[in-house]
PDB file of C-alpha atoms in Angstrom:
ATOM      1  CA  UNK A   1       0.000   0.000   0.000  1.00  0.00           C
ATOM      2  CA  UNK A   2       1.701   3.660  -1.085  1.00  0.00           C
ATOM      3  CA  UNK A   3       2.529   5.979   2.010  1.00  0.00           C
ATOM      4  CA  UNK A   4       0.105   8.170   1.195  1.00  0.00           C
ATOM      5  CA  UNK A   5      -3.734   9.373   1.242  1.00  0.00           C
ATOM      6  CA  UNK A   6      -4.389   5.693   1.617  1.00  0.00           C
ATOM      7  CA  UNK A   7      -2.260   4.675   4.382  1.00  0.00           C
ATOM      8  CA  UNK A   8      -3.014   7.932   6.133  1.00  0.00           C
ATOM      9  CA  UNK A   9      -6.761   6.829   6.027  1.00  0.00           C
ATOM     10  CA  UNK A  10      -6.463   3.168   7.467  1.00  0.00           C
ATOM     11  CA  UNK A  11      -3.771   4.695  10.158  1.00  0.00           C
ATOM     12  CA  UNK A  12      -6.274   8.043  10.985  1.00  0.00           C
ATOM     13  CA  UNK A  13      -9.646   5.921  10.922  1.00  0.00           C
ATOM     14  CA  UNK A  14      -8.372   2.273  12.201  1.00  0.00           C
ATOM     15  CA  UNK A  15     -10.945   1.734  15.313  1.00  0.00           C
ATOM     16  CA  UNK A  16     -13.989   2.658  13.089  1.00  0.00           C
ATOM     17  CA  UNK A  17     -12.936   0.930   9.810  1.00  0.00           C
ATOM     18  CA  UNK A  18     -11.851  -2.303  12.337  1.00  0.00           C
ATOM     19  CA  UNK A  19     -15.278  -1.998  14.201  1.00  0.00           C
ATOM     20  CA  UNK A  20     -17.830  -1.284  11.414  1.00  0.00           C
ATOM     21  CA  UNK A  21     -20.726  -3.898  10.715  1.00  0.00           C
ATOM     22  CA  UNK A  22     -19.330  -5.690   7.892  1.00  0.00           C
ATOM     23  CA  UNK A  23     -20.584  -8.951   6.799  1.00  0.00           C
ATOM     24  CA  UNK A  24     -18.332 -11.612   6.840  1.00  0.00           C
ATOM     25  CA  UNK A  25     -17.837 -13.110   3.396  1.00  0.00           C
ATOM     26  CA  UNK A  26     -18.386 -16.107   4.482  1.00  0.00           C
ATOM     27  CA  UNK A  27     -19.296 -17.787   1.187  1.00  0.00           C
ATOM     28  CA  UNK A  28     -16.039 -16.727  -0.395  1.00  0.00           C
ATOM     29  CA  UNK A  29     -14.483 -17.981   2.340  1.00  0.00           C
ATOM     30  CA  UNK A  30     -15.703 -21.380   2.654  1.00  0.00           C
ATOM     31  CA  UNK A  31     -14.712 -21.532  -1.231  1.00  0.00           C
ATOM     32  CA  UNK A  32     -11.830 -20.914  -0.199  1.00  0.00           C
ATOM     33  CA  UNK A  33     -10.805 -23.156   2.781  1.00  0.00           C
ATOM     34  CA  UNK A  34     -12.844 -25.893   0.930  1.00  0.00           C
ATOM     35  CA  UNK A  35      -9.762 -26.534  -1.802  1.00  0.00           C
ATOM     36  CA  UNK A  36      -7.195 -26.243   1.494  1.00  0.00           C
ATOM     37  CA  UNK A  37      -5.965 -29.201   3.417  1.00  0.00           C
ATOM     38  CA  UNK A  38      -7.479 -28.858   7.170  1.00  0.00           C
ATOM     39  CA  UNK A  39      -4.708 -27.116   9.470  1.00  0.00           C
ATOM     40  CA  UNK A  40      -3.693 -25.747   5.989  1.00  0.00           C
ATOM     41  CA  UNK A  41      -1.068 -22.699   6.183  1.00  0.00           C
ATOM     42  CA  UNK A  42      -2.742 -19.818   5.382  1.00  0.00           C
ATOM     43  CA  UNK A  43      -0.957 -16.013   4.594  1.00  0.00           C
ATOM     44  CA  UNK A  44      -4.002 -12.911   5.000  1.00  0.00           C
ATOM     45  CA  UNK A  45      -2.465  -9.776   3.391  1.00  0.00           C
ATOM     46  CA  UNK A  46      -4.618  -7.076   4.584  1.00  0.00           C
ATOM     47  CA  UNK A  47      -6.517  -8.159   7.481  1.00  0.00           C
ATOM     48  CA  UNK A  48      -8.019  -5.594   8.846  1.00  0.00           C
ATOM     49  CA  UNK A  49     -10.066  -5.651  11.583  1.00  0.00           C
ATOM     50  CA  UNK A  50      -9.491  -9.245  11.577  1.00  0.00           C
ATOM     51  CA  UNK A  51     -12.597 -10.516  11.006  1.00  0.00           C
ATOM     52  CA  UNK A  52     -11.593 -12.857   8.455  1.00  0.00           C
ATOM     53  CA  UNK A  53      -8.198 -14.645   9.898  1.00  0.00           C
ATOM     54  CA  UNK A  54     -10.772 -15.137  12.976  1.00  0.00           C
ATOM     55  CA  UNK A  55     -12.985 -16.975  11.040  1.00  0.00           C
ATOM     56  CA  UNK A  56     -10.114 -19.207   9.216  1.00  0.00           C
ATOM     57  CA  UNK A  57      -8.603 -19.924  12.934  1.00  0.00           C
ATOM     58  CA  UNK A  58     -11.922 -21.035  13.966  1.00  0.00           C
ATOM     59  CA  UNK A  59     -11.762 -23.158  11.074  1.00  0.00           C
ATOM     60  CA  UNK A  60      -8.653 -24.841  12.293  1.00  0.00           C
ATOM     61  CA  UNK A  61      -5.946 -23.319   9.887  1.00  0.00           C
ATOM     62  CA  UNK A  62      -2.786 -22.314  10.453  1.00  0.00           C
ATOM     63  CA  UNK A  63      -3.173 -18.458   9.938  1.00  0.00           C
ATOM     64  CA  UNK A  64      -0.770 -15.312   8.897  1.00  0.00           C
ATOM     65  CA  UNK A  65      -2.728 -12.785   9.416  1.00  0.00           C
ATOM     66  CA  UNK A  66      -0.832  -8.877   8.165  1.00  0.00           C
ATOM     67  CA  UNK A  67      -1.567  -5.267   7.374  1.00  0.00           C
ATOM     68  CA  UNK A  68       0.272  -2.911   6.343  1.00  0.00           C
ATOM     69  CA  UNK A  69      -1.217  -0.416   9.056  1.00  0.00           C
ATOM     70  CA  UNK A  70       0.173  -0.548  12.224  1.00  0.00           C
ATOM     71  CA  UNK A  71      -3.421   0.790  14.081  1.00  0.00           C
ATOM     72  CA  UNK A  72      -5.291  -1.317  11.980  1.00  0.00           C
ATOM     73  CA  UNK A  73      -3.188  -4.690  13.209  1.00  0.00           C
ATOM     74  CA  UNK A  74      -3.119  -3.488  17.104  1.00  0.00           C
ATOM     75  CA  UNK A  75      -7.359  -3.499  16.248  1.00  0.00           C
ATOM     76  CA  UNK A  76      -7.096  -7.014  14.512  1.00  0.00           C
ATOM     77  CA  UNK A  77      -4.579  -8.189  17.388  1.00  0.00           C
ATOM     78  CA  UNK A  78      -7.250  -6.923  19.927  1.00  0.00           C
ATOM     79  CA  UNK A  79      -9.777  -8.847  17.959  1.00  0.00           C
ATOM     80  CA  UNK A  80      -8.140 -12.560  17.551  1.00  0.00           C
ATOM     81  CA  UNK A  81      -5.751 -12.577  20.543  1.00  0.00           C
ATOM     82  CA  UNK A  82      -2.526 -13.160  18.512  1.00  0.00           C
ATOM     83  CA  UNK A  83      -0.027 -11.001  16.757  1.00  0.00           C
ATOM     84  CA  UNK A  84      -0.329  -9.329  13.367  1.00  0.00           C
ATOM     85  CA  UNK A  85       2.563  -8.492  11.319  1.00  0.00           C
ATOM     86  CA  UNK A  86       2.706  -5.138   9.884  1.00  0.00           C
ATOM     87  CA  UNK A  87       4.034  -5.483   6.222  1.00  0.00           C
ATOM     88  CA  UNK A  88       3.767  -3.677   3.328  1.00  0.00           C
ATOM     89  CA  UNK A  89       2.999  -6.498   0.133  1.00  0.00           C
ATOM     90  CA  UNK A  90       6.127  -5.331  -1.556  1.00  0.00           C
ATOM     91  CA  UNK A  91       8.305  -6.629   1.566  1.00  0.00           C
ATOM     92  CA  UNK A  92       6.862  -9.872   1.601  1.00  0.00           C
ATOM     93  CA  UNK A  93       9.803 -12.089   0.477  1.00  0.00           C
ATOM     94  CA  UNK A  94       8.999 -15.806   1.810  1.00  0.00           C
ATOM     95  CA  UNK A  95       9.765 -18.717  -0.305  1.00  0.00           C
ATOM     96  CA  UNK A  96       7.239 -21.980  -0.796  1.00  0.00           C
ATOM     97  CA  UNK A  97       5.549 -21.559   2.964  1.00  0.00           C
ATOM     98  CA  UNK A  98       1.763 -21.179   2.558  1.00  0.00           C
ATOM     99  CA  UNK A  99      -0.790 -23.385   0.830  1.00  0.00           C
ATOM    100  CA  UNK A 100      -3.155 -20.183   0.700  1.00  0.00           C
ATOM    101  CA  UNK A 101      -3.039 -16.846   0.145  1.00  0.00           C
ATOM    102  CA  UNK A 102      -6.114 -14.556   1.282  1.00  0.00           C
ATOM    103  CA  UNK A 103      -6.490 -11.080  -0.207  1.00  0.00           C
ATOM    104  CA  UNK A 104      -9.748  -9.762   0.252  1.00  0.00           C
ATOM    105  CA  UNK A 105     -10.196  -6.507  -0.691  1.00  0.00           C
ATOM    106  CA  UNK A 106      -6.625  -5.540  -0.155  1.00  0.00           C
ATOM    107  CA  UNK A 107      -4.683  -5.879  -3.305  1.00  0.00           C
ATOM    108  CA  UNK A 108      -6.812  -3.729  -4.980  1.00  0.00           C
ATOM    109  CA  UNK A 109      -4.638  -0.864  -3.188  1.00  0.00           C
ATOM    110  CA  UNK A 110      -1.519  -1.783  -5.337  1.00  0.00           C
ATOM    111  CA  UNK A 111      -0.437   0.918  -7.794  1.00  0.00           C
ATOM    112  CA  UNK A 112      -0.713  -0.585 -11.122  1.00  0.00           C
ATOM    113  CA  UNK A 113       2.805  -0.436 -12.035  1.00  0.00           C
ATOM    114  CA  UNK A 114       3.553  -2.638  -9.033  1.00  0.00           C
ATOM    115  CA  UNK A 115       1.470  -5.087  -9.269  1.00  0.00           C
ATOM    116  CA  UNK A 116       2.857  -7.538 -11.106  1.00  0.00           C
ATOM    117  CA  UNK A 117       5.939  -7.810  -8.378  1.00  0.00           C
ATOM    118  CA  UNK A 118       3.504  -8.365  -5.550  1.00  0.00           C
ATOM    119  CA  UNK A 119       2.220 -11.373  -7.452  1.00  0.00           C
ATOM    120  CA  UNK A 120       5.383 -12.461  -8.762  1.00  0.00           C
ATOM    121  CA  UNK A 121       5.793 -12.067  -4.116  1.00  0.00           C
ATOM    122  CA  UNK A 122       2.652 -14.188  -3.821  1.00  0.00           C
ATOM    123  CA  UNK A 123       3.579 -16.817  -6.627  1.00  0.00           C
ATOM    124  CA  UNK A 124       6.856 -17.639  -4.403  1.00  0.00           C
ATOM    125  CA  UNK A 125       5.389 -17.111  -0.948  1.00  0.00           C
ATOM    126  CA  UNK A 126       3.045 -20.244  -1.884  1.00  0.00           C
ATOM    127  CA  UNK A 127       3.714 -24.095  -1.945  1.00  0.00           C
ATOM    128  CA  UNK A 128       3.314 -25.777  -5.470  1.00  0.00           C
ATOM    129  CA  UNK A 129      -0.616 -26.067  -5.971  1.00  0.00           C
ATOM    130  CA  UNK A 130      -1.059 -23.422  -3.597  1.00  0.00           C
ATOM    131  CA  UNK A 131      -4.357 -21.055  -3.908  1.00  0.00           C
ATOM    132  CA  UNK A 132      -4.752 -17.647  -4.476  1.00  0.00           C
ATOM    133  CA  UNK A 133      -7.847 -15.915  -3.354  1.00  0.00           C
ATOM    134  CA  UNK A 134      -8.422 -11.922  -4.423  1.00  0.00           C
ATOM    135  CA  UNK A 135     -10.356  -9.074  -4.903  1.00  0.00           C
ATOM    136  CA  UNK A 136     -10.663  -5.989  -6.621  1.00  0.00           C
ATOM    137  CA  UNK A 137     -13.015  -3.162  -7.470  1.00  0.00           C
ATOM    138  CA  UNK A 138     -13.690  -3.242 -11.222  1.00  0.00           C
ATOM    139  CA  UNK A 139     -12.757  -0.288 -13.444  1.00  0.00           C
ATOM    140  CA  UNK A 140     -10.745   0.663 -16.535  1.00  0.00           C
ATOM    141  CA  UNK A 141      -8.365   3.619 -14.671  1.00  0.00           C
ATOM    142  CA  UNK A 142      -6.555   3.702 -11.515  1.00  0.00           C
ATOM    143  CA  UNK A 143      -8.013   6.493  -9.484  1.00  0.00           C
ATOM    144  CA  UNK A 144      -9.100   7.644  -5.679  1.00  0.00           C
ATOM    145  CA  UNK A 145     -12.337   6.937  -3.912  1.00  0.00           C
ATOM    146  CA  UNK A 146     -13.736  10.106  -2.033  1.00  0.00           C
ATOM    147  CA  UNK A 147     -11.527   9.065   1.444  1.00  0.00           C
ATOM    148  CA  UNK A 148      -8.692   9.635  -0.846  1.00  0.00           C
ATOM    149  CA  UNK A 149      -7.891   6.096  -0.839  1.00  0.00           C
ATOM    150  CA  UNK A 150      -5.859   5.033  -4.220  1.00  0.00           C
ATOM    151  CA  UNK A 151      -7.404   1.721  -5.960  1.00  0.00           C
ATOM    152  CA  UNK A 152      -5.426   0.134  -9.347  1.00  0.00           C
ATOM    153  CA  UNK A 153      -9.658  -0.326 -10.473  1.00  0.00           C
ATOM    154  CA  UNK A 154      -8.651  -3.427 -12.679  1.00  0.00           C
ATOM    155  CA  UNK A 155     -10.917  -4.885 -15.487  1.00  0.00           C
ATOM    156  CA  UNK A 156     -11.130  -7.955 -15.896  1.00  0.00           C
ATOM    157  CA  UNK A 157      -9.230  -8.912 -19.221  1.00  0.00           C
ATOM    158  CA  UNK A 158      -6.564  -6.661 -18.043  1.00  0.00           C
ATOM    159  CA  UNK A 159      -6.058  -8.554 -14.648  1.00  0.00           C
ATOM    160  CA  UNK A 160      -6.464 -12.209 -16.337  1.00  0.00           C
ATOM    161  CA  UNK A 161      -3.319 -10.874 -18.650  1.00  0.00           C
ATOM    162  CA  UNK A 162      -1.543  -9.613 -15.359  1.00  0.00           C
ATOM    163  CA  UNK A 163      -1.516 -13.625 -13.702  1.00  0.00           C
ATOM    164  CA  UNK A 164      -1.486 -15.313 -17.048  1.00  0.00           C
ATOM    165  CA  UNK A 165       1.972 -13.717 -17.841  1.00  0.00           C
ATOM    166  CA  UNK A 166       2.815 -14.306 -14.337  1.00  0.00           C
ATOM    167  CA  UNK A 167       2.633 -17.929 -14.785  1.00  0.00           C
ATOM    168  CA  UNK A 168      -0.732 -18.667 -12.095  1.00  0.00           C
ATOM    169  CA  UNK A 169      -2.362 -21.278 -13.369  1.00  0.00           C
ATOM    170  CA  UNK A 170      -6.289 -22.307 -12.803  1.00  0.00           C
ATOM    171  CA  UNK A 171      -7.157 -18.460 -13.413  1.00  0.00           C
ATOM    172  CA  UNK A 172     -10.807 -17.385 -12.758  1.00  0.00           C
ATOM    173  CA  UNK A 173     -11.995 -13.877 -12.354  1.00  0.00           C
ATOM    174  CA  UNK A 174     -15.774 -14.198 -11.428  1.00  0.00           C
ATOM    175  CA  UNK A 175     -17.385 -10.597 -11.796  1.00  0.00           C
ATOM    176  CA  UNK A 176     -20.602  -9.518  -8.556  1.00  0.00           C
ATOM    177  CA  UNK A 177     -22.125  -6.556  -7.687  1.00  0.00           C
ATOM    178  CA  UNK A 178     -21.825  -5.064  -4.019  1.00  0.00           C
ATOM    179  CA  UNK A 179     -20.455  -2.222  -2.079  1.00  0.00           C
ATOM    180  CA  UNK A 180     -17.627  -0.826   0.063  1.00  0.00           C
ATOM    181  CA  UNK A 181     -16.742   1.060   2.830  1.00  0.00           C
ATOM    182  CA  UNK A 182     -18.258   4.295   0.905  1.00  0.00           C
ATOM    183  CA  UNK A 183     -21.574   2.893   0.363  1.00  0.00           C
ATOM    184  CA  UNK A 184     -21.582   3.370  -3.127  1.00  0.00           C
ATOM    185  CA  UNK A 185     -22.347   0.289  -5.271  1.00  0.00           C
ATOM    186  CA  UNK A 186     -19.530  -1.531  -6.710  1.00  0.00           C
ATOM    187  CA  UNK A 187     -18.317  -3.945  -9.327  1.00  0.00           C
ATOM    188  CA  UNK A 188     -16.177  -6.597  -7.568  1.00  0.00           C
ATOM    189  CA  UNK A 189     -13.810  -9.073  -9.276  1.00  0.00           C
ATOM    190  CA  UNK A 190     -13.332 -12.280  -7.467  1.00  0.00           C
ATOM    191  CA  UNK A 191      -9.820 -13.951  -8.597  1.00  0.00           C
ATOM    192  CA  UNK A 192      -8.983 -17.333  -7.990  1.00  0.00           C
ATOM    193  CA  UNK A 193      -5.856 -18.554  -8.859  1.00  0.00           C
ATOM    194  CA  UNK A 194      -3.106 -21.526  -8.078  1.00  0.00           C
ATOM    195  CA  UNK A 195       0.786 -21.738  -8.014  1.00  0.00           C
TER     196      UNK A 195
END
């Protein structure tokens, strides 16, 4: 995540974003733990409040769960009772040591120009036939929400191109309608990938 607008938001506005009724997306993430081994290792980049590495502890896998904001992990660390590493995407540098990698909502704060090193990051944090899960607001031009938040607003075709020349394999981008923290309504793109 840049050091900028956007980290300044999560850092200013961590207890509120953290604490805010959010529905768990649980669906997605029962997907998700369904193709993973139980006890399964599991890296979250960009946990937030924490809701979700809760639910995948609960679930009996071995959980990662990181932020990039240091407010925003004290909240999640609050929430789940064990530590959160704060780390930016671009200094993630392990090699082969998770069988899952959950991203929800997170990536999508990536400048565009970096993105393909964060999942070139990804691709070698995760075992051989290790699972990607992703997602992104849909759009055709990087731009800033009205927080001042910075989003890489992906399309589809242009993101399946990203991980195709990245060498993921088992690519899907499913496309729903929802919303965000701003309340507007928003085009989502679900990506599913494997090492």
């Amino acid at each position: 995540m840049p050091h900028d607008s956007t980290s300044a938001f999560y850092d200013n506005n961590a207890a509120i974003y953290a604490n805010r009724a959010r529905s768990l997306p649980k669906q997605k993430l029962d997907t998700f733990l369904a193709r993973l081994a139980p006890g399964a290792a599991i890296l979250e980049l960009g946990c937030g409040g924490g809701q979700d590495s809760a639910y995948m502890l609960s679930q009996g896998f071995d959980v990662t769960p990181t932020d990039g904001s240091p407010e925003l992990a004290a909240q999640a660390e609050a929430r789940i009772g064990r530590e959160v590493r704060v780390m930016l995407f671009e200094d993630l540098n392990a090699e082969a040591a998770f069988d899952g990698v959950w991203a929800e909502a997170s990536l999508l704060h990536v400048p565009r120009t970096t993105l393909d090193d964060v999942f070139a990051r990804i691709h070698r944090a995760l075992r051989t036939g290790g699972i990607l899960h992703a997602s992104f607001k849909s759009g055709e031009a990087e731009g800033h929400d009205g927080f001042g938040r910075y989003y890489n607003y992906p399309s589809a075709h242009w993101l399946s191109a990203l991980l195709t020349a990245g060498g993921w394999r088992n690519l899907a981008v499913e496309e729903s309608d929802g919303g965000g923290y701003d309340g507007r309504p928003t085009r989502w793109l679900i990506v599913s990938a494997q090492r």
